[in-house]
Coordinates of C-alpha atoms in Angstrom, one line a residue:
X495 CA -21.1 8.0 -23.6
X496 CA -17.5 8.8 -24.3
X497 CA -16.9 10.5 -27.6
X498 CA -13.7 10.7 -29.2
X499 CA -11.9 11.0 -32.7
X500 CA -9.6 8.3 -34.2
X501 CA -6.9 9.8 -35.5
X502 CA -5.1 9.6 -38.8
X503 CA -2.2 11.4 -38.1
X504 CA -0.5 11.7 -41.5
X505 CA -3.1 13.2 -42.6
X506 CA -5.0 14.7 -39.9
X507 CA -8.6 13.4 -40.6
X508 CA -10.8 11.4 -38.7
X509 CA -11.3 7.9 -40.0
X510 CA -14.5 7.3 -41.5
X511 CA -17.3 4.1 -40.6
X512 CA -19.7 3.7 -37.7
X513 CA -17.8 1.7 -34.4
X514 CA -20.0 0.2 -31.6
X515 CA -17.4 1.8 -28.9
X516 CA -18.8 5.4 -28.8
X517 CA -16.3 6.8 -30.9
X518 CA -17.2 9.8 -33.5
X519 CA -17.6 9.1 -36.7
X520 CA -17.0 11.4 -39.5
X521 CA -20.9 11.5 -39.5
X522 CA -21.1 12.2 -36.2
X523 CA -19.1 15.1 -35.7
X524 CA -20.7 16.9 -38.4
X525 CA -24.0 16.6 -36.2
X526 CA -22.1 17.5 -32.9
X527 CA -21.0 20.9 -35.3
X528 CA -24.5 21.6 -36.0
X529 CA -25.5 21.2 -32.7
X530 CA -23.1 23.2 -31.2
X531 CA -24.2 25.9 -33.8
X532 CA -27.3 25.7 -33.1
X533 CA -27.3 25.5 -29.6
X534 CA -23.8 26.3 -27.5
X535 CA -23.4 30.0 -26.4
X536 CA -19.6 30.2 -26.1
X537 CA -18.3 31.8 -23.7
X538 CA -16.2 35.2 -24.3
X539 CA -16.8 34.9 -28.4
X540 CA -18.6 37.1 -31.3
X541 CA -21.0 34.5 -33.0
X542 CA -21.5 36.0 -35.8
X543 CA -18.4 34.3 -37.7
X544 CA -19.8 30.8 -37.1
X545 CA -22.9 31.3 -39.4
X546 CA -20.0 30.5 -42.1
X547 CA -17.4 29.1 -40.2
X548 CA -17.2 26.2 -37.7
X549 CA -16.7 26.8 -34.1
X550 CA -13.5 25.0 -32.9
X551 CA -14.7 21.9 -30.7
X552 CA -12.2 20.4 -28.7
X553 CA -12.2 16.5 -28.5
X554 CA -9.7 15.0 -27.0
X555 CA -6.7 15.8 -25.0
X556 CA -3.8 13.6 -24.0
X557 CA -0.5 15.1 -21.7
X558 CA 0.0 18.8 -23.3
X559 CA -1.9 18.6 -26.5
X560 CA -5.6 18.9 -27.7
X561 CA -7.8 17.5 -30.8
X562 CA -10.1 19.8 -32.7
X563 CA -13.4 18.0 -34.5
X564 CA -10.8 18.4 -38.2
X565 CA -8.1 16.3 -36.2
X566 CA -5.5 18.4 -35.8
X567 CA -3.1 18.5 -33.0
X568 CA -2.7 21.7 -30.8
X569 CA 0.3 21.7 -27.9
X570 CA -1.5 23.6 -25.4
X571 CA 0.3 26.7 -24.0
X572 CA -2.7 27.6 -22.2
X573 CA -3.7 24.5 -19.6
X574 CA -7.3 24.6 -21.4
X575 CA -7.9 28.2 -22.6
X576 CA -7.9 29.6 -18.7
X577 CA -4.7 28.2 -16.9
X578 CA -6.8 25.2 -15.2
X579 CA -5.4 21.9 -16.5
X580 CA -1.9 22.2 -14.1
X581 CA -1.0 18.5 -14.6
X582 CA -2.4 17.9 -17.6
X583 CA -4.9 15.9 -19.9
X584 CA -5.7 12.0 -19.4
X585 CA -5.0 11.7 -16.0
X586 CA -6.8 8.0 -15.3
X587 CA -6.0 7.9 -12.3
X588 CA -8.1 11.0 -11.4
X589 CA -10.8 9.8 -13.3
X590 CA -10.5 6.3 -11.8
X591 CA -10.5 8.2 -7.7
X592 CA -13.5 10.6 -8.9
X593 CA -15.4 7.3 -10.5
X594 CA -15.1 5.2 -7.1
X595 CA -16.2 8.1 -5.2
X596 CA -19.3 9.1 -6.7
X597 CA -20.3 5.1 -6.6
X598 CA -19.8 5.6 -3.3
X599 CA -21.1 8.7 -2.1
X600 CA -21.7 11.6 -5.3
X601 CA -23.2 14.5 -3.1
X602 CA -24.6 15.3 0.5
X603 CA -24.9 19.6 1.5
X604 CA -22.0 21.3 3.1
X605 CA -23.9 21.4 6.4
X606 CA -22.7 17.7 6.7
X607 CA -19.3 16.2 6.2
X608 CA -17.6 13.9 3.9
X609 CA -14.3 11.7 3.7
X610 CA -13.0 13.6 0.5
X611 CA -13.7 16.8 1.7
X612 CA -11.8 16.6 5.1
X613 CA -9.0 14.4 4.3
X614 CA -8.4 17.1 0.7
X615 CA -8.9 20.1 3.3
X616 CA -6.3 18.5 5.8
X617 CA -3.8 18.0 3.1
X618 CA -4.2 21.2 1.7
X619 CA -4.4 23.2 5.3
X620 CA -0.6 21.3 5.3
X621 CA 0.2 23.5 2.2
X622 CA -0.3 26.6 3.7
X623 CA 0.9 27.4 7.4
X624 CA -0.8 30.0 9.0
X625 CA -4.4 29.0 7.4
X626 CA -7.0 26.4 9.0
X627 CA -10.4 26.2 7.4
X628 CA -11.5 25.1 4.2
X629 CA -14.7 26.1 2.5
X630 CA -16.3 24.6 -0.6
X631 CA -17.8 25.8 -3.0
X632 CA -18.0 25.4 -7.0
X633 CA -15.9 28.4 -8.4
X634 CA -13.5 31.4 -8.0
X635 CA -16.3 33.9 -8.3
X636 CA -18.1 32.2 -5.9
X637 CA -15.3 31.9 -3.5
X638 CA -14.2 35.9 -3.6
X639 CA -18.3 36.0 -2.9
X640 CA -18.1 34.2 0.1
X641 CA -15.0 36.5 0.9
X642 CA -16.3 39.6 0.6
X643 CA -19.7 38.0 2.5
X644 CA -17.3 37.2 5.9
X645 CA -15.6 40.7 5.6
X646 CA -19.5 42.3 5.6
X647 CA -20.5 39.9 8.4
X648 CA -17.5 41.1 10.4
X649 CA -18.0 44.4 10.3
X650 CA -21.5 43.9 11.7
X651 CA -20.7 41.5 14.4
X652 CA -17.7 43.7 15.3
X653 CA -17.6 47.3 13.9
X654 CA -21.4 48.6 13.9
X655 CA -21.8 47.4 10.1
X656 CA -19.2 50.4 9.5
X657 CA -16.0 48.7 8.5
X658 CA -17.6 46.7 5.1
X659 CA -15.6 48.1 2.3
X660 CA -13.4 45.7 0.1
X661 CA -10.4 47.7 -1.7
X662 CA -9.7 45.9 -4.9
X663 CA -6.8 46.7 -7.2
X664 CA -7.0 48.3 -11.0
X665 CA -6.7 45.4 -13.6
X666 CA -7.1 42.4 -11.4
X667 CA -9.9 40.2 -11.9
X668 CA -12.4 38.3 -9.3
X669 CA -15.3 36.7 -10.7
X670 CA -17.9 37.3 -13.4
X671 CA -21.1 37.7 -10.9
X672 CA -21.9 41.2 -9.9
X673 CA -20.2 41.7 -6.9
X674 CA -17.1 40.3 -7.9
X675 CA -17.1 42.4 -10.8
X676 CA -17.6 45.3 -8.4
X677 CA -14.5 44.4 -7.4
X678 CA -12.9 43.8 -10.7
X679 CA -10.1 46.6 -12.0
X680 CA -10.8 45.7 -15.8
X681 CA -13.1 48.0 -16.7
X682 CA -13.7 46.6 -20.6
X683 CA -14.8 43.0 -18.7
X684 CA -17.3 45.1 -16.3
X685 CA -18.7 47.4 -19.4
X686 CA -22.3 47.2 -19.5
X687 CA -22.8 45.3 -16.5
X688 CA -23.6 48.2 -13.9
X689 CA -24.4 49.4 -11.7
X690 CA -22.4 47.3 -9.2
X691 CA -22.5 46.6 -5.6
X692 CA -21.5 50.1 -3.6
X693 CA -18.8 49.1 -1.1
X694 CA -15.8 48.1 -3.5
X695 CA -12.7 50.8 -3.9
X696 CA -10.2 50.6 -6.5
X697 CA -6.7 50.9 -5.9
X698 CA -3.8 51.5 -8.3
X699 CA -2.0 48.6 -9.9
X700 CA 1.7 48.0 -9.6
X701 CA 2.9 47.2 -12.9
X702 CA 6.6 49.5 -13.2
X703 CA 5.8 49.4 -17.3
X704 CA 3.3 51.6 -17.4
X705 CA 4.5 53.4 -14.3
X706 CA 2.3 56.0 -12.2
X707 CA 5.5 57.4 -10.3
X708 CA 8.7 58.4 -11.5
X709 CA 10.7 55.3 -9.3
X710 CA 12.1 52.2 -10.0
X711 CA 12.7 48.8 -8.3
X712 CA 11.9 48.6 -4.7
X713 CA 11.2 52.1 -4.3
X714 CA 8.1 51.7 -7.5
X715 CA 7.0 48.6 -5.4
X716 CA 6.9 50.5 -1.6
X717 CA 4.8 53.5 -3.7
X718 CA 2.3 52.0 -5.4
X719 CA 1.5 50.0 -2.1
X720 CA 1.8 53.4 -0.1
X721 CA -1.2 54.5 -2.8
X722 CA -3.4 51.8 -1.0
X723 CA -2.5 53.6 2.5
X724 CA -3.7 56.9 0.7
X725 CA -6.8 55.2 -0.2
X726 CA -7.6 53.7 2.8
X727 CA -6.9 57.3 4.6
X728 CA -9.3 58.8 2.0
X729 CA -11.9 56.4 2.7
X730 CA -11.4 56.5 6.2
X731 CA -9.7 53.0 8.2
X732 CA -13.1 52.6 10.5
X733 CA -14.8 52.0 6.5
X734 CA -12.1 49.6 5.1
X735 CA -12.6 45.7 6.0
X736 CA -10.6 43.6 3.4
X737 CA -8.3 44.2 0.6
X738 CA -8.5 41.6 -2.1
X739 CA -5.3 41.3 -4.6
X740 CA -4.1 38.7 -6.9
X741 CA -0.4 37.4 -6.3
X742 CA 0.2 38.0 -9.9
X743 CA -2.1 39.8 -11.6
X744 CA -3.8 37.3 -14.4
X745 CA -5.9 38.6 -17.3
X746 CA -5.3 42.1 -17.0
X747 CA -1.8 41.5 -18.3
X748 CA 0.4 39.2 -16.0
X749 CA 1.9 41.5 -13.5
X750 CA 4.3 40.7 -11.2
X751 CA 4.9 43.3 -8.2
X752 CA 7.9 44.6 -7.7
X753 CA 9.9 44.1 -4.4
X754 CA 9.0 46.0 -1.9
X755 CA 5.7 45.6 -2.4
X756 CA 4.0 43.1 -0.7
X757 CA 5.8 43.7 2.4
X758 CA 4.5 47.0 2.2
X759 CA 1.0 46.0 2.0
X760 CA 0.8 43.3 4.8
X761 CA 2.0 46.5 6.8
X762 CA -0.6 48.1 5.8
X763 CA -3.6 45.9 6.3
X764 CA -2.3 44.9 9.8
X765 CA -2.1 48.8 10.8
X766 CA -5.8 49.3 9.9
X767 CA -6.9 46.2 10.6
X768 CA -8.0 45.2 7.1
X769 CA -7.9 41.3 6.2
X770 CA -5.8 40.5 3.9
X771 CA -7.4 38.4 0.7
X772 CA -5.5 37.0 -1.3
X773 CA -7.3 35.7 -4.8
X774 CA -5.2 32.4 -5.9
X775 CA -7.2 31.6 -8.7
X776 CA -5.0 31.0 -11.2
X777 CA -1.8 31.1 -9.1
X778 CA -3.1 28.4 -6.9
X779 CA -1.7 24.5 -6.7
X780 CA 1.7 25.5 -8.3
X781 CA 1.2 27.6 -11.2
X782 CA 4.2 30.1 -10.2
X783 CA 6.4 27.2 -8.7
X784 CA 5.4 27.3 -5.5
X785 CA 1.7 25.9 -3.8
X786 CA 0.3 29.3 -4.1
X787 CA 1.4 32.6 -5.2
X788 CA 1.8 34.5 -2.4
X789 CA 4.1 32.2 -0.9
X790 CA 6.7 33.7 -3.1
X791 CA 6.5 36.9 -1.0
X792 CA 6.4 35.7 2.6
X793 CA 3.1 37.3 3.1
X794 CA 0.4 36.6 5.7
X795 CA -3.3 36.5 4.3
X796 CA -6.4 35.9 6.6
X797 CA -7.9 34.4 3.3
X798 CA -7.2 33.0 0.0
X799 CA -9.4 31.8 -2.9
X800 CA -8.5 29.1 -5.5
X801 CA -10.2 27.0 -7.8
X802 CA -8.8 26.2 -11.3
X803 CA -5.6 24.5 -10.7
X804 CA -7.0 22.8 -7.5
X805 CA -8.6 19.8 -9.4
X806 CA -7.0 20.7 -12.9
X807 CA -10.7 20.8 -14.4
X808 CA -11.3 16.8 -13.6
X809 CA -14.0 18.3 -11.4
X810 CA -15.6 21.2 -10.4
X811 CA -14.2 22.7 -7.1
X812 CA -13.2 26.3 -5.5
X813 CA -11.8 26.7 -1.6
X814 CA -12.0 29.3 0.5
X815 CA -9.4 29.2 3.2
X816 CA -9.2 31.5 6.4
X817 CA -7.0 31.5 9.3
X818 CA -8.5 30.2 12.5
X819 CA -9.1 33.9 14.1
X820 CA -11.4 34.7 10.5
X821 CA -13.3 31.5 11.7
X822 CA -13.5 32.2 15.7
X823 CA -15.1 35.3 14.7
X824 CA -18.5 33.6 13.6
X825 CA -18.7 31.5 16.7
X826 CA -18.0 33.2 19.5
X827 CA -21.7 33.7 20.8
X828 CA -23.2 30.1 20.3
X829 CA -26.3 31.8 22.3
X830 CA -26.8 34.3 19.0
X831 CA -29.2 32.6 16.5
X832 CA -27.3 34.7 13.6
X833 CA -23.6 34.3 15.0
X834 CA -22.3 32.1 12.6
X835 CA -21.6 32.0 8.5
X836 CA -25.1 31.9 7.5
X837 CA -24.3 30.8 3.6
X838 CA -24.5 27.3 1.4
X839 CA -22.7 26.4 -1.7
X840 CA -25.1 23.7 -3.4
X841 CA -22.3 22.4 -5.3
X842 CA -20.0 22.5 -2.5
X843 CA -20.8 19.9 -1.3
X844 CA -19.7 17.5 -4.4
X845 CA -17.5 15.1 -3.2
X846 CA -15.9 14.6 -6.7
X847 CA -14.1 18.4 -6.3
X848 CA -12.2 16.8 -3.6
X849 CA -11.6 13.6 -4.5
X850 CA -9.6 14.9 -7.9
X851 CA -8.3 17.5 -5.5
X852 CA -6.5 15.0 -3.8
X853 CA -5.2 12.8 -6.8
X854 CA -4.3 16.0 -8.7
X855 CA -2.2 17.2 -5.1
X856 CA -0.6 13.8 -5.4
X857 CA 0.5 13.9 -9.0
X858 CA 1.8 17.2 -8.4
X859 CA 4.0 16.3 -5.6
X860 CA 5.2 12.5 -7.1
X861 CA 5.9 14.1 -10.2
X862 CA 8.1 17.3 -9.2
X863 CA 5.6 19.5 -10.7
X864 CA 6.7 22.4 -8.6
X865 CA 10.5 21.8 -9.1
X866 CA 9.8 21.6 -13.0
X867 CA 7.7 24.1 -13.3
X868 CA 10.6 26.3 -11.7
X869 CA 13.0 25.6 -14.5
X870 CA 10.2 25.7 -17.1
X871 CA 9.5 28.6 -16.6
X872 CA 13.0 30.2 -16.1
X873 CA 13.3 28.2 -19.6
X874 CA 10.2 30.1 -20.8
X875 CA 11.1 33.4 -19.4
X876 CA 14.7 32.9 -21.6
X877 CA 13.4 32.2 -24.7
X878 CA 10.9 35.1 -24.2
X879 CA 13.8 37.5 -23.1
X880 CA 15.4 36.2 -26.3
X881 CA 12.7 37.0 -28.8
X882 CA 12.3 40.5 -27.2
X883 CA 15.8 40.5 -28.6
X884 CA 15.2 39.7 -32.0
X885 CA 11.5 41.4 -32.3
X886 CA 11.3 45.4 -31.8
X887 CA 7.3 44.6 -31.0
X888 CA 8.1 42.8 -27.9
X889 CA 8.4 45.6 -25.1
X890 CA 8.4 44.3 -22.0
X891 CA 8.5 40.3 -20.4
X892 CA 7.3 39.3 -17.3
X893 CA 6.3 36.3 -15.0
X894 CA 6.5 33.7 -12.1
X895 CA 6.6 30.0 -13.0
X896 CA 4.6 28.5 -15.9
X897 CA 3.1 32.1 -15.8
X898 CA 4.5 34.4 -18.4
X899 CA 3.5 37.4 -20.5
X900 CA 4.5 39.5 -23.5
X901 CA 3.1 42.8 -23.8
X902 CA 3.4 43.9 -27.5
X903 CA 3.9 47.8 -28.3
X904 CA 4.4 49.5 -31.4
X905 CA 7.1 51.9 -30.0
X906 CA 9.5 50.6 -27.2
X907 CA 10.7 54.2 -26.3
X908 CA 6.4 55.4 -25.8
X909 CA 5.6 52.2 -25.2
X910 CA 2.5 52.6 -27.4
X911 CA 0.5 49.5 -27.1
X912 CA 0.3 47.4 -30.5
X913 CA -3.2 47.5 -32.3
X914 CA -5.6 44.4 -30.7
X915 CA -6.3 43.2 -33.5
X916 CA -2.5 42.5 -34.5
X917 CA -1.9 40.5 -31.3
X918 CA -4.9 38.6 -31.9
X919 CA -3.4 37.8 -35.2
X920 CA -0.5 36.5 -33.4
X921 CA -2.7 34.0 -31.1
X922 CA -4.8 32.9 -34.6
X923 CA -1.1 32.5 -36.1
X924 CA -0.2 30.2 -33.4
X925 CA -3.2 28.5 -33.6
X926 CA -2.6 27.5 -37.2
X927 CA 0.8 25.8 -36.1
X928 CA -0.6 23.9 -34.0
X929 CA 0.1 25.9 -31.0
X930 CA -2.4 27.4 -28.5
X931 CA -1.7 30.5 -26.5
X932 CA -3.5 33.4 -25.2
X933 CA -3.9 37.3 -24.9
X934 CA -5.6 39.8 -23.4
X935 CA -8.7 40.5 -24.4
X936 CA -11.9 42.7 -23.7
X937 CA -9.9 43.5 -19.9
X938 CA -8.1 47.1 -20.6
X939 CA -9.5 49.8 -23.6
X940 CA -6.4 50.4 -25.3
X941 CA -4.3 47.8 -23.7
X942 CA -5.1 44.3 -24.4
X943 CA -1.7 43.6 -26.1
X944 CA -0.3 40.9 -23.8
X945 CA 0.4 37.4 -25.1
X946 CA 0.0 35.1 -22.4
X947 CA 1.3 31.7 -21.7
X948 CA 0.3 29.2 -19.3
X949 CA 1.3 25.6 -20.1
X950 CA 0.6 22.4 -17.7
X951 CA 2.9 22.2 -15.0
X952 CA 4.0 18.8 -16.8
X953 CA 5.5 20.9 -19.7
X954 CA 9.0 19.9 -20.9
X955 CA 11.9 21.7 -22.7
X956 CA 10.9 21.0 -25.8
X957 CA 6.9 21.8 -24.9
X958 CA 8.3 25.6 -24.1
X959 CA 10.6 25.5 -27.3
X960 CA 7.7 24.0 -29.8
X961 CA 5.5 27.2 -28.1
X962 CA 7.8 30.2 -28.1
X963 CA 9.2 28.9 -32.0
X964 CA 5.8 29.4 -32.5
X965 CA 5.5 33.2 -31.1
X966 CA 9.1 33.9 -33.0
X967 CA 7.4 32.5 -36.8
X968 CA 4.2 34.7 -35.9
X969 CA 5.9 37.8 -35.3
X970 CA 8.3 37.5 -37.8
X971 CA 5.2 37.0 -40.2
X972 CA 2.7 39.3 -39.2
X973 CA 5.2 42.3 -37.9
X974 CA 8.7 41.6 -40.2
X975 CA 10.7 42.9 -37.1

């Protein structure tokens, strides 16, 4: 049954009596908040306040904006909490393509085909020159899984089971299961969750704010990606398989490298023979303007991850994507029982992942998305440049597209991060305007004090002025400067 909430909205309450359609009642949703009490473990939330309080239930959502169960309209700054929805809520046609489908044909294991899942993978392999082979599964984690899987099996079929290590950077993010957290640089997301998988390196990050190196510009960006060379050299080159970076770092505080870097690090991997992973994520399907992150660099992975964005949460689907030498390598001895990728994604083999896939790639390109989410952002980075102006609190702006962070500090000159529970004040303030944006949280100790912002790709100038008058009333309020 589809629920939804009829909206009063002069007054923002739901309208009371019982309907045959399906729709809530006020009656209703008071159940569906007990339930959800009684019942739902949210996901990165403290409980304890919803023994007295409700838990916020999201209803409905229609373009940029959400319902809560009291009726009351949120633009979304935040493409559904975790920068997934790219084009946005309602999308019938999606839901009319991922209907049909499953009517037709709903699941059959990866081992077989299907007509979603090859004509999605042919469309995307068109998005990404250099790359060949798609393969399914259900979600980033699992993707980076099957990532750091190939780069293991590798190293066995080629290097004596020697070269296995994945380097992974400080404050990126990769997954919530244990291995991918082995290879997460957020160490207050992988708190109590050791001991991890051995075989995972961390390497320094490359934001210039909180710089390691006494440098600047392009010369910051060539050092810290000369600090994964010393790495690698400490580890020893025969040891190191794959390196696995985000384009722009995500949820350890939206980090875009410098120049110099990236160049820097594709001459690295291809030097020592490390593959190159590239974890698109969140960048993936046009969240920095472009199909996918990296493309912003003129890099060269052997893989990339994505999952989010692909489908814009209409579905459940993550890719992983390697070139076509990656996928020789587990085929060139058809007379070896174990030469081949010897893994199954259950889920992967959905075929309503690719089926939104390719109506959500369509919208994307009939629409513009990319070319607006170019100027929406350079909109977004201005008015963000502008209240750093106006608020003292705001130290230092940065971003790529509908991407964008604001890392709050008490002191611009030490750069002193602001207290967490003073940014999260800021995202509660927001939220009480009708406005929903996010922040770092339980990633860094000591340094979750970056507002982020991630609207739908569909956003338009008024969208990013409605969100960032928002920021500029909730700093005012809660800092007076």
């Amino acid at each position: 049954m589809f629920y939804r909430l009829i909206y009063c909205f002069g007054n923002a309450t739901a309208k009371q009596g019982i309907l045959m359609d399906g729709t809530l009642t006020q009656n209703d949703i008071s159940h569906v908040i007990e339930a959800d009490r009684a019942h739902i473990w949210h996901h990165l939330v403290q409980h304890k306040p919803f023994e007295t309080n409700e838990p916020r239930i999201i209803v409905e959502g229609k373009g940029m904006r959400v319902w809560d169960q009291n009726g009351k309209e949120h633009i979304d700054g935040v493409s559904g909490g975790v920068w997934t929805v790219n084009v946005g809520y309602g999308r019938e046609s999606i839901a009319n393509a991922v209907r049909d489908q499953l009517l037709k044909l709903n699941y059959f294991a990866g081992a077989a085909g299907s007509v979603p899942g090859a004509l999605f993978a042919e469309k995307l392999i068109e998005k990404m020159p250099g790359l060949s082979r798609v393969y399914y599964c259900n979600s980033g984690s699992e993707a980076n899984e099957k990532a750091f899987k190939m780069v293991r099996q590798i190293a066995h079929k080629k290097y004596d089971g020697k070269k296995y290590k994945d380097l992974y950077r400080d404050r990126d993010y990769h997954g919530t299961t244990i291995a991918a957290l082995s290879a997460g640089g957020q160490d207050e997301r992988n708190a109590q969750y050791g001991p991890f998988t051995p075989g995972f390196v961390r390497v320094p990050h490359c934001l210039e704010y909180r710089a390691q190196w006494d440098l600047s510009g392009e010369e910051y960006g060539k050092r810290a990606a000369d600090a994964i060379e010393e790495v690698i050299l400490a580890e020893g080159p025969d040891t190191v398989g794959g390196l696995c970076l985000e384009p722009v770092t995500a949820g350890g505080g939206v980090i875009t490298p410098p120049e110099g870097y990236w160049d820097r690090v594709q001459e690295i991997c291809q030097k020592y023979d490390i593959l190159l992973h590239i974890d698109e994520v969140v960048c993936g399907l046009g969240r920095t303007g472009t199909w996918f992150g990296y493309q912003n660099y003129g890099i060269k992975p052997d893989m990339v991850t994505m999952a989010k964005g692909v489908a814009s949460g209409y579905a459940a689907i993550a890719c992983l994507v390697t070139t076509e030498e990656v996928f020789d390598s587990f085929k060139d001895n058809p007379d070896d029982k174990m030469n081949y990728f010897r893994d199954i994604s259950t889920f992967g083999g959905c075929t309503a992942g690719p089926t939104a896939a390719i109506e959500n790639m369509r919208i994307i390109e009939d629409e513009n998305l990319l070319e607006n989410t170019v100027k929406m952002g350079a909109r977004m980075m201005d008015n963000l440049d502008n209240l750093a102006e106006k608020h003292p609190v705001v130290g230092d702006v940065r971003g790529s597209g509908l991407f964008c962070g604001a890392e709050l500090v008490k002191d611009r000159k030490t750069k002193e991060p602001e207290d967490e529970k003073l940014v999260q004040a800021v995202v509660g303030d927001c939220a009480a305007q009708g406005v929903l944006i996010g922040a770092t949280i339980r990633s860094l100790p000591g340094l979750n004090n970056t507002l982020c912002f991630s609207p739908a790709l569909i956003a338009t100038p008024d969208d990013i002025d409605q969100i960032t008058d928002a920021v500029d009333k909730s700093l005012t309020k809660i800092f007076g400067r």
